[in-house]
Each structure stands twice: as C-alpha cells, then as structure tokens.
mmCIF file of C-alpha atoms and ligand atoms in Angstrom:
data_model
loop_
_atom_site.group_PDB
_atom_site.id
_atom_site.type_symbol
_atom_site.label_atom_id
_atom_site.label_comp_id
_atom_site.label_asym_id
_atom_site.label_seq_id
_atom_site.Cartn_x
_atom_site.Cartn_y
_atom_site.Cartn_z
ATOM 1 C CA UNK A 1 117.012 94.069 104.694
ATOM 2 C CA UNK A 2 116.236 97.120 107.103
ATOM 3 C CA UNK A 3 113.008 96.631 109.187
ATOM 4 C CA UNK A 4 109.791 97.212 107.568
ATOM 5 C CA UNK A 5 107.807 99.859 109.515
ATOM 6 C CA UNK A 6 104.352 101.225 110.012
ATOM 7 C CA UNK A 7 103.263 104.732 111.041
ATOM 8 C CA UNK A 8 101.379 104.512 114.481
ATOM 9 C CA UNK A 9 99.773 107.980 113.666
ATOM 10 C CA UNK A 10 97.347 106.282 111.136
ATOM 11 C CA UNK A 11 96.339 103.530 113.351
ATOM 12 C CA UNK A 12 94.885 105.649 116.078
ATOM 13 C CA UNK A 13 92.628 107.577 113.690
ATOM 14 C CA UNK A 14 91.749 104.549 111.538
ATOM 15 C CA UNK A 15 90.685 102.712 114.755
ATOM 16 C CA UNK A 16 88.388 105.678 115.945
ATOM 17 C CA UNK A 17 86.693 105.955 112.610
ATOM 18 C CA UNK A 18 86.075 101.951 112.624
ATOM 19 C CA UNK A 19 84.726 102.042 116.061
ATOM 20 C CA UNK A 20 82.196 104.864 115.144
ATOM 21 C CA UNK A 21 81.055 102.816 112.066
ATOM 22 C CA UNK A 22 80.903 99.596 113.910
ATOM 23 C CA UNK A 23 77.697 100.881 115.931
ATOM 24 C CA UNK A 24 75.704 100.725 112.622
ATOM 25 C CA UNK A 25 76.870 97.341 111.448
ATOM 26 C CA UNK A 26 75.294 93.944 111.904
ATOM 27 C CA UNK A 27 77.923 91.723 109.969
ATOM 28 C CA UNK A 28 81.421 92.579 109.402
ATOM 29 C CA UNK A 29 83.011 91.062 106.297
ATOM 30 C CA UNK A 30 86.647 90.587 106.713
ATOM 31 C CA UNK A 31 88.812 90.204 103.580
ATOM 32 C CA UNK A 32 92.077 88.560 103.689
ATOM 33 C CA UNK A 33 94.492 87.691 100.910
ATOM 34 C CA UNK A 34 94.170 84.048 100.323
ATOM 35 C CA UNK A 35 97.917 83.911 99.554
ATOM 36 C CA UNK A 36 98.868 85.136 103.056
ATOM 37 C CA UNK A 37 95.910 84.929 105.487
ATOM 38 C CA UNK A 38 98.084 85.362 108.507
ATOM 39 C CA UNK A 39 100.001 88.416 107.282
ATOM 40 C CA UNK A 40 97.092 90.188 105.902
ATOM 41 C CA UNK A 41 94.850 89.663 109.125
ATOM 42 C CA UNK A 42 94.909 92.737 111.361
ATOM 43 C CA UNK A 43 96.307 91.698 114.834
ATOM 44 C CA UNK A 44 93.583 93.591 116.684
ATOM 45 C CA UNK A 45 90.791 92.219 114.530
ATOM 46 C CA UNK A 46 89.269 89.902 117.248
ATOM 47 C CA UNK A 47 89.407 92.802 119.811
ATOM 48 C CA UNK A 48 87.891 95.219 117.466
ATOM 49 C CA UNK A 49 84.996 93.038 116.377
ATOM 50 C CA UNK A 50 84.324 91.029 119.327
ATOM 51 C CA UNK A 51 80.438 90.727 119.708
ATOM 52 C CA UNK A 52 79.724 91.185 115.910
ATOM 53 C CA UNK A 53 78.697 88.690 113.518
ATOM 54 C CA UNK A 54 81.587 87.997 111.176
ATOM 55 C CA UNK A 55 82.406 86.411 107.883
ATOM 56 C CA UNK A 56 85.890 85.832 106.356
ATOM 57 C CA UNK A 57 86.563 86.093 102.895
ATOM 58 C CA UNK A 58 89.698 84.730 101.423
ATOM 59 C CA UNK A 59 89.981 86.828 98.423
ATOM 60 C CA UNK A 60 92.446 86.622 95.217
ATOM 61 C CA UNK A 61 91.848 82.788 95.688
ATOM 62 C CA UNK A 62 92.435 82.506 91.943
ATOM 63 C CA UNK A 63 96.126 83.318 92.684
ATOM 64 C CA UNK A 64 96.263 80.956 95.697
ATOM 65 C CA UNK A 65 96.940 77.159 95.885
ATOM 66 C CA UNK A 66 93.399 75.814 96.266
ATOM 67 C CA UNK A 67 94.252 73.264 98.826
ATOM 68 C CA UNK A 68 95.749 75.672 101.007
ATOM 69 C CA UNK A 69 92.704 77.712 100.677
ATOM 70 C CA UNK A 70 90.491 74.734 101.675
ATOM 71 C CA UNK A 71 92.884 74.265 104.761
ATOM 72 C CA UNK A 72 92.319 77.873 105.690
ATOM 73 C CA UNK A 73 88.731 77.450 105.457
ATOM 74 C CA UNK A 74 88.556 74.682 107.991
ATOM 75 C CA UNK A 75 91.091 76.613 110.162
ATOM 76 C CA UNK A 76 88.467 79.427 110.402
ATOM 77 C CA UNK A 77 85.483 76.905 110.847
ATOM 78 C CA UNK A 78 87.245 75.344 113.865
ATOM 79 C CA UNK A 79 87.175 78.892 115.293
ATOM 80 C CA UNK A 80 83.592 79.268 114.704
ATOM 81 C CA UNK A 81 84.087 81.598 111.751
ATOM 82 C CA UNK A 82 82.448 80.981 108.469
ATOM 83 C CA UNK A 83 85.032 81.633 105.656
ATOM 84 C CA UNK A 84 84.831 81.241 101.866
ATOM 85 C CA UNK A 85 87.457 81.649 99.061
ATOM 86 C CA UNK A 86 86.451 84.254 96.502
ATOM 87 C CA UNK A 87 87.873 86.270 93.508
ATOM 88 C CA UNK A 88 86.528 89.669 93.602
ATOM 89 C CA UNK A 89 87.489 90.220 90.058
ATOM 90 C CA UNK A 90 85.350 87.124 89.232
ATOM 91 C CA UNK A 91 81.671 86.501 88.493
ATOM 92 C CA UNK A 92 80.714 84.409 91.573
ATOM 93 C CA UNK A 93 82.086 86.747 94.286
ATOM 94 C CA UNK A 94 78.789 88.613 94.866
ATOM 95 C CA UNK A 95 76.677 85.458 95.241
ATOM 96 C CA UNK A 96 79.085 83.957 97.685
ATOM 97 C CA UNK A 97 79.616 87.069 99.791
ATOM 98 C CA UNK A 98 75.719 87.712 100.097
ATOM 99 C CA UNK A 99 74.916 84.304 100.984
ATOM 100 C CA UNK A 100 77.739 84.239 103.628
ATOM 101 C CA UNK A 101 76.602 87.537 105.184
ATOM 102 C CA UNK A 102 72.787 86.418 105.085
ATOM 103 C CA UNK A 103 73.987 83.357 106.952
ATOM 104 C CA UNK A 104 75.967 85.068 109.530
ATOM 105 C CA UNK A 105 72.957 87.554 110.222
ATOM 106 C CA UNK A 106 70.342 84.870 110.319
ATOM 107 C CA UNK A 107 70.208 84.240 114.066
ATOM 108 C CA UNK A 108 69.679 88.109 114.432
ATOM 109 C CA UNK A 109 67.179 88.353 111.655
ATOM 110 C CA UNK A 110 65.156 85.350 113.052
ATOM 111 C CA UNK A 111 64.987 86.853 116.589
ATOM 112 C CA UNK A 112 63.707 90.109 115.187
ATOM 113 C CA UNK A 113 61.219 88.278 113.008
ATOM 114 C CA UNK A 114 59.720 86.686 116.226
ATOM 115 C CA UNK A 115 59.143 90.252 117.511
ATOM 116 C CA UNK A 116 57.408 90.944 114.213
ATOM 117 C CA UNK A 117 60.272 93.008 112.807
ATOM 118 C CA UNK A 118 61.645 92.501 109.192
ATOM 119 C CA UNK A 119 65.052 93.442 110.051
ATOM 120 C CA UNK A 120 67.447 95.062 107.323
ATOM 121 C CA UNK A 121 70.867 93.789 107.798
ATOM 122 C CA UNK A 122 73.814 96.217 107.410
ATOM 123 C CA UNK A 123 77.336 94.956 106.507
ATOM 124 C CA UNK A 124 80.802 96.618 106.083
ATOM 125 C CA UNK A 125 83.659 95.229 104.249
ATOM 126 C CA UNK A 126 86.993 95.597 106.202
ATOM 127 C CA UNK A 127 90.643 94.745 105.577
ATOM 128 C CA UNK A 128 94.230 95.952 105.213
ATOM 129 C CA UNK A 129 95.216 97.821 102.139
ATOM 130 C CA UNK A 130 95.343 95.914 98.664
ATOM 131 C CA UNK A 131 93.251 92.941 99.692
ATOM 132 C CA UNK A 132 90.670 93.804 97.273
ATOM 133 C CA UNK A 133 87.998 95.529 99.220
ATOM 134 C CA UNK A 134 87.068 98.305 96.647
ATOM 135 C CA UNK A 135 87.035 95.724 93.940
ATOM 136 C CA UNK A 136 84.572 93.497 95.924
ATOM 137 C CA UNK A 137 82.294 96.384 96.886
ATOM 138 C CA UNK A 138 82.027 97.411 93.264
ATOM 139 C CA UNK A 139 81.261 93.738 92.257
ATOM 140 C CA UNK A 140 78.594 93.635 95.024
ATOM 141 C CA UNK A 141 77.120 96.993 94.689
ATOM 142 C CA UNK A 142 77.263 97.204 90.857
ATOM 143 C CA UNK A 143 74.866 99.446 89.483
ATOM 144 C CA UNK A 144 73.203 100.127 92.686
ATOM 145 C CA UNK A 145 76.103 102.232 93.822
ATOM 146 C CA UNK A 146 75.244 105.936 94.209
ATOM 147 C CA UNK A 147 77.053 108.377 92.233
ATOM 148 C CA UNK A 148 76.969 111.194 94.561
ATOM 149 C CA UNK A 149 80.333 111.771 96.210
ATOM 150 C CA UNK A 150 82.103 110.443 93.096
ATOM 151 C CA UNK A 151 82.504 113.880 91.787
ATOM 152 C CA UNK A 152 85.345 116.260 93.111
ATOM 153 C CA UNK A 153 84.066 118.709 95.691
ATOM 154 C CA UNK A 154 81.117 116.843 96.912
ATOM 155 C CA UNK A 155 81.442 115.661 100.305
ATOM 156 C CA UNK A 156 81.035 111.865 100.663
ATOM 157 C CA UNK A 157 79.095 110.849 103.658
ATOM 158 C CA UNK A 158 78.291 107.243 104.405
ATOM 159 C CA UNK A 159 76.215 105.594 102.054
ATOM 160 C CA UNK A 160 74.348 102.458 102.047
ATOM 161 C CA UNK A 161 73.910 100.366 98.849
ATOM 162 C CA UNK A 162 70.886 98.252 98.843
ATOM 163 C CA UNK A 163 71.844 94.761 97.731
ATOM 164 C CA UNK A 164 68.635 93.078 98.465
ATOM 165 C CA UNK A 165 65.383 94.491 100.140
ATOM 166 C CA UNK A 166 66.878 93.295 103.590
ATOM 167 C CA UNK A 167 70.664 93.723 102.813
ATOM 168 C CA UNK A 168 72.539 96.899 102.892
ATOM 169 C CA UNK A 169 76.317 97.280 102.299
ATOM 170 C CA UNK A 170 78.288 100.398 103.427
ATOM 171 C CA UNK A 171 80.076 101.758 100.277
ATOM 172 C CA UNK A 172 83.278 102.729 101.822
ATOM 173 C CA UNK A 173 85.574 100.021 103.140
ATOM 174 C CA UNK A 174 86.832 99.945 106.668
ATOM 175 C CA UNK A 175 90.682 100.177 106.678
ATOM 176 C CA UNK A 176 92.777 98.180 108.824
ATOM 177 C CA UNK A 177 96.384 98.436 109.361
ATOM 178 C CA UNK A 178 98.724 95.514 108.460
ATOM 179 C CA UNK A 179 100.718 93.368 110.987
ATOM 180 C CA UNK A 180 104.187 94.501 110.548
ATOM 181 C CA UNK A 181 105.798 93.513 113.963
ATOM 182 C CA UNK A 182 106.654 89.997 112.778
ATOM 183 C CA UNK A 183 109.319 90.654 109.888
ATOM 184 C CA UNK A 184 108.579 87.274 108.255
ATOM 185 C CA UNK A 185 104.912 88.093 107.740
ATOM 186 C CA UNK A 186 105.614 91.725 106.917
ATOM 187 C CA UNK A 187 107.943 90.279 103.991
ATOM 188 C CA UNK A 188 104.944 88.142 102.739
ATOM 189 C CA UNK A 189 102.929 91.381 102.459
ATOM 190 C CA UNK A 190 106.078 93.070 100.713
ATOM 191 C CA UNK A 191 106.044 90.024 98.144
ATOM 192 C CA UNK A 192 102.451 90.434 97.467
ATOM 193 C CA UNK A 193 102.854 94.129 96.821
ATOM 194 C CA UNK A 194 100.637 95.135 99.750
ATOM 195 C CA UNK A 195 103.327 97.498 101.148
ATOM 196 C CA UNK A 196 104.735 100.215 99.177
ATOM 197 C CA UNK A 197 107.829 99.147 97.297
ATOM 198 C CA UNK A 198 109.605 102.355 97.798
ATOM 199 C CA UNK A 199 110.232 101.692 101.578
ATOM 200 C CA UNK A 200 112.275 98.723 100.470
ATOM 201 C CA UNK A 201 115.105 97.552 98.450
ATOM 202 C CA UNK A 202 113.515 95.882 95.636
ATOM 203 C CA UNK A 203 116.557 93.864 94.599
ATOM 204 C CA UNK A 204 116.894 92.501 98.091
ATOM 205 C CA UNK A 205 113.123 91.775 98.289
ATOM 206 C CA UNK A 206 113.232 90.137 94.854
ATOM 207 C CA UNK A 207 116.114 87.907 96.011
ATOM 208 C CA UNK A 208 114.316 86.992 99.038
ATOM 209 C CA UNK A 209 111.338 86.099 96.927
ATOM 210 C CA UNK A 210 113.223 84.099 94.408
ATOM 211 C CA UNK A 211 114.974 82.103 97.195
ATOM 212 C CA UNK A 212 111.657 81.203 98.614
ATOM 213 C CA UNK A 213 110.242 80.166 95.431
ATOM 214 C CA UNK A 214 113.263 78.245 94.621
ATOM 215 C CA UNK A 215 112.304 76.048 97.763
ATOM 216 C CA UNK A 216 108.498 75.961 97.025
ATOM 217 C CA UNK A 217 108.151 75.759 93.431
ATOM 218 C CA UNK A 218 111.559 74.944 91.814
ATOM 219 C CA UNK A 219 110.253 73.381 88.697
ATOM 220 C CA UNK A 220 108.048 76.197 87.816
ATOM 221 C CA UNK A 221 110.598 78.762 88.643
ATOM 222 C CA UNK A 222 113.148 76.848 86.396
ATOM 223 C CA UNK A 223 110.596 76.833 83.529
ATOM 224 C CA UNK A 224 109.814 80.551 83.654
ATOM 225 C CA UNK A 225 113.492 81.576 83.987
ATOM 226 C CA UNK A 226 115.551 78.942 82.034
ATOM 227 C CA UNK A 227 118.935 80.005 83.444
ATOM 228 C CA UNK A 228 117.775 79.631 87.007
ATOM 229 C CA UNK A 229 118.210 76.078 88.623
ATOM 230 C CA UNK A 230 117.243 74.642 92.045
ATOM 231 C CA UNK A 231 121.079 75.048 92.820
ATOM 232 C CA UNK A 232 121.565 78.582 91.878
ATOM 233 C CA UNK A 233 123.041 80.528 94.976
ATOM 234 C CA UNK A 234 120.962 83.296 96.221
ATOM 235 C CA UNK A 235 123.460 85.969 95.183
ATOM 236 C CA UNK A 236 123.188 84.950 91.552
ATOM 237 C CA UNK A 237 119.359 84.579 91.298
ATOM 238 C CA UNK A 238 118.840 88.077 89.774
ATOM 239 C CA UNK A 239 121.660 87.468 87.365
ATOM 240 C CA UNK A 240 120.055 84.263 86.270
ATOM 241 C CA UNK A 241 116.845 86.200 85.387
ATOM 242 C CA UNK A 242 118.604 88.674 83.429
ATOM 243 C CA UNK A 243 120.399 85.920 81.332
ATOM 244 C CA UNK A 244 117.133 84.125 80.894
ATOM 245 C CA UNK A 245 115.573 87.223 79.604
ATOM 246 C CA UNK A 246 118.318 89.077 78.022
ATOM 247 C CA UNK A 247 118.161 91.962 80.482
ATOM 248 C CA UNK A 248 121.405 93.636 79.720
ATOM 249 C CA UNK A 249 122.614 97.389 79.921
ATOM 250 C CA UNK A 250 124.726 99.069 77.437
ATOM 251 C CA UNK A 251 128.193 97.652 77.882
ATOM 252 C CA UNK A 252 126.856 94.261 78.778
ATOM 253 C CA UNK A 253 126.175 94.745 82.348
ATOM 254 C CA UNK A 254 123.326 92.704 83.722
ATOM 255 C CA UNK A 255 120.198 94.914 84.518
ATOM 256 C CA UNK A 256 119.452 93.355 87.978
ATOM 257 C CA UNK A 257 117.030 96.186 88.875
ATOM 258 C CA UNK A 258 114.823 95.409 85.975
ATOM 259 C CA UNK A 259 115.033 91.649 86.633
ATOM 260 C CA UNK A 260 113.860 92.409 90.264
ATOM 261 C CA UNK A 261 110.937 94.389 89.049
ATOM 262 C CA UNK A 262 109.984 91.705 86.419
ATOM 263 C CA UNK A 263 110.357 88.802 89.085
ATOM 264 C CA UNK A 264 108.149 90.593 91.604
ATOM 265 C CA UNK A 265 105.470 91.719 89.061
ATOM 266 C CA UNK A 266 105.215 88.321 87.542
ATOM 267 C CA UNK A 267 104.823 86.624 90.918
ATOM 268 C CA UNK A 268 102.195 89.215 91.972
ATOM 269 C CA UNK A 269 100.250 88.518 88.740
ATOM 270 C CA UNK A 270 100.244 84.753 89.414
ATOM 271 C CA UNK A 271 102.360 84.083 86.500
ATOM 272 C CA UNK A 272 104.628 81.339 88.205
ATOM 273 C CA UNK A 273 102.103 79.245 89.927
ATOM 274 C CA UNK A 274 99.178 79.400 92.352
ATOM 275 C CA UNK A 275 101.212 79.939 95.553
ATOM 276 C CA UNK A 276 100.066 80.251 99.126
ATOM 277 C CA UNK A 277 102.815 81.668 101.412
ATOM 278 C CA UNK A 278 101.283 80.611 104.720
ATOM 279 C CA UNK A 279 99.558 77.635 105.892
ATOM 280 C CA UNK A 280 97.551 77.044 109.097
ATOM 281 C CA UNK A 281 99.187 75.203 111.949
ATOM 282 C CA UNK A 282 99.011 71.476 111.802
ATOM 283 C CA UNK A 283 95.349 70.575 112.094
ATOM 284 C CA UNK A 284 94.436 68.739 115.256
HETATM 285 P P1 G4P B 301 91.909 97.576 98.496
HETATM 286 O O1 G4P B 301 90.537 98.263 98.217
HETATM 287 O O2 G4P B 301 91.688 96.377 99.549
HETATM 288 O O3 G4P B 301 93.139 98.463 98.619
HETATM 289 O O4 G4P B 301 92.089 96.736 97.173
HETATM 290 P P2 G4P B 301 91.744 96.952 95.585
HETATM 291 O O5 G4P B 301 90.246 96.618 95.450
HETATM 292 O O6 G4P B 301 92.132 98.188 95.065
HETATM 293 O O7 G4P B 301 92.545 95.724 94.856
HETATM 294 C C1 G4P B 301 93.903 95.760 94.890
HETATM 295 C C2 G4P B 301 94.423 95.012 93.629
HETATM 296 O O8 G4P B 301 94.034 93.540 93.605
HETATM 297 C C3 G4P B 301 93.992 95.506 92.233
HETATM 298 O O9 G4P B 301 94.763 95.401 91.243
HETATM 299 C C4 G4P B 301 92.628 94.600 92.027
HETATM 300 O O10 G4P B 301 92.287 94.512 90.730
HETATM 301 C C5 G4P B 301 93.368 93.374 92.532
HETATM 302 N N1 G4P B 301 92.220 92.204 92.847
HETATM 303 C C6 G4P B 301 91.261 92.392 93.671
HETATM 304 N N2 G4P B 301 90.688 91.281 93.935
HETATM 305 C C7 G4P B 301 91.386 90.368 93.102
HETATM 306 C C8 G4P B 301 91.056 88.942 92.865
HETATM 307 O O11 G4P B 301 90.137 88.365 93.373
HETATM 308 N N3 G4P B 301 91.880 88.413 92.069
HETATM 309 C C9 G4P B 301 93.059 88.974 91.434
HETATM 310 N N4 G4P B 301 93.729 88.379 90.579
HETATM 311 N N5 G4P B 301 93.309 90.326 91.593
HETATM 312 C C10 G4P B 301 92.274 90.986 92.424
HETATM 313 P P3 G4P B 301 95.616 96.443 90.659
HETATM 314 O O12 G4P B 301 96.672 95.932 89.964
HETATM 315 O O13 G4P B 301 96.049 97.486 91.840
HETATM 316 O O14 G4P B 301 94.700 97.471 89.894
HETATM 317 P P4 G4P B 301 94.042 97.008 88.499
HETATM 318 O O15 G4P B 301 95.248 96.792 87.528
HETATM 319 O O16 G4P B 301 93.117 95.913 88.741
HETATM 320 O O17 G4P B 301 93.387 98.473 88.252
#
C-alpha cells in the first residue's frame, strides 16, 4: 500500500489556534478512540499541554474490548493521568466527563477558594478527527448550547457553554492532527475510518483488515462471512466475502469492491466484535 500522508500546512495553523485557546483553559479533555488509543493520540500532545490539568476520555468504548479499555485506563493512571472509558453516543457520557473534569480542576479550585474566590473552571475538548469530539460536546452541552453562530453568515466566535455554575465548556473542539509517521498506526486509523478513504486503495485496506481480524477474532469472522475460514489465504479474503454474501457482477464476476466496502463498514460499526487494535506495553 502507498504511504499514508498528512499535509503539514494544516498542522502549523491548527497548532497556533490551539495555543491561543489554551491560555483560556483550565482543563484539557483529550478524546481518544478506545479502539486505538495509540494511533488516535496526537504525538505532540504532551508538549502542547504540559502544565495543564488533563483528563483522557477513551471514547467509543461501546465498540472496544472492555478488558483492553481497563488496561488503557491503568496505563494512563500510571502516568498520572486520569482516564475513563465513555460512549459519547450513550447516556452516561456527560456525568463521567463532568466528574473527571471537576476532579482534575479540584487543586486549582481549592487553592482559589482559600483566597476567597469561587473559581469558574473552563475546559476544552481536543482530539484528532472522528474520535467523537462534536458528539461529546453536544451530549454535554445539550440544550445549553447557544444557537448563535449556527446560522449561515453569522460569525461564530468562541462561546462558552455553562455546564454547572462553576464549569464552562468551549463549544468548539480543539482539532489535533493524527500521527501518521508510523505506518502501522496510520493503518489502524484507516481501518477505523478516521483517515479519508479516498487516499487509500480500499480493497488493499480491506484485505489488510480481514487478515488482521483473521488473527484476532477468527471465529467471529467465520461466523459473519461463512465462506471465510482461518486458513483462507490473504489474496482470497475478499472473494470469500463475495461468495458469503452473493456479491456478483453481471457475468458472474466477484464484486470485490463491494465486499471491501461492506467489510470496512461492518467492522467500523462494530458488527464483528468489540475489538481494540492496540494494547499498552506489558504492564510492569
Ligand atoms: P469528531 O467531532 O471528533 O470529528 O467526531 P464526531 O463527533 O463527528 O463523531 C464521528 C463519528 O463517530 C460519528 O458517526 C459519531 O456518531 C460516532 N461516534 C461518536 N462517539 C461515539 C461513541 O461513543 N460510540 C459510537 N459507536 N459511535 C460514536 P458518523 O457515522 O460519522 O455520523 P452519524 O452517522 O452518527 O451521523
């Protein structure tokens, strides 16, 4: 597969905007994809946010392996960062996010209280594309979200949404760029649909994915695509999906393009199994 690239032009601008916003922020909420916490972590994150109170939310945990999510939570805990598994599409996300942000802000809030000031904590949600930032902001802000700026032609400035009397959320997420230097990790993002599919050959990508799933969850794969077995050679994996689903073109040729699309879509929607593509290094 050709190398997966990123466009450095975006990076400098994104970085500048983030650094400006950072001055206003007490707590940075970093959203990672629970299925690929390494790949979905911006490589410069520690540098960018050093000195800020931080929490990590492993989002889409409904699609990830729950044991793996627990291991990632301990991984971050060992590095002094509070992390939690969440599902921005589910009901509990707001409660979890708010309690973690309040906990992270507590030392600062307590220090201010000693000076007689009731501090209002301001937080911002950051992450690479597709990790669920907007979904989570909508979930947390809910009805409190200001409508101004949603209309075309209205300039949208920075807006703060009041979550509690002492907690405000910036209503636009901080965009970070993904880590694409490591091709293995870049491929994980591609499997998850977090890199635009047009820049890749989707049949090659689907073959890579199916070969990986064949190693990770052979039984579930065979159950979903009946003609695919743990011994199916890589080159025949899409053919097996076609035969399982009857994806034939006129003339009886196998529609491997459709098979690739379906295999990727079904994996991304979590239809095969709850899968985490990366585990933390062996625990000490
Ligand atoms: P972003 O702002 O970080 O770019 O991500 P966004 O919120 O747009 O979410 C990207 C996709 O991930 C959306 O799906 C969203 O519904 C989905 N998503 C977000 N959080 C979760 C989660 O916790 N669990 C699951 N299963 N999915 C989640 P989409 O297909 O792009 O849009 P739509 O079909 O929901 O409209």
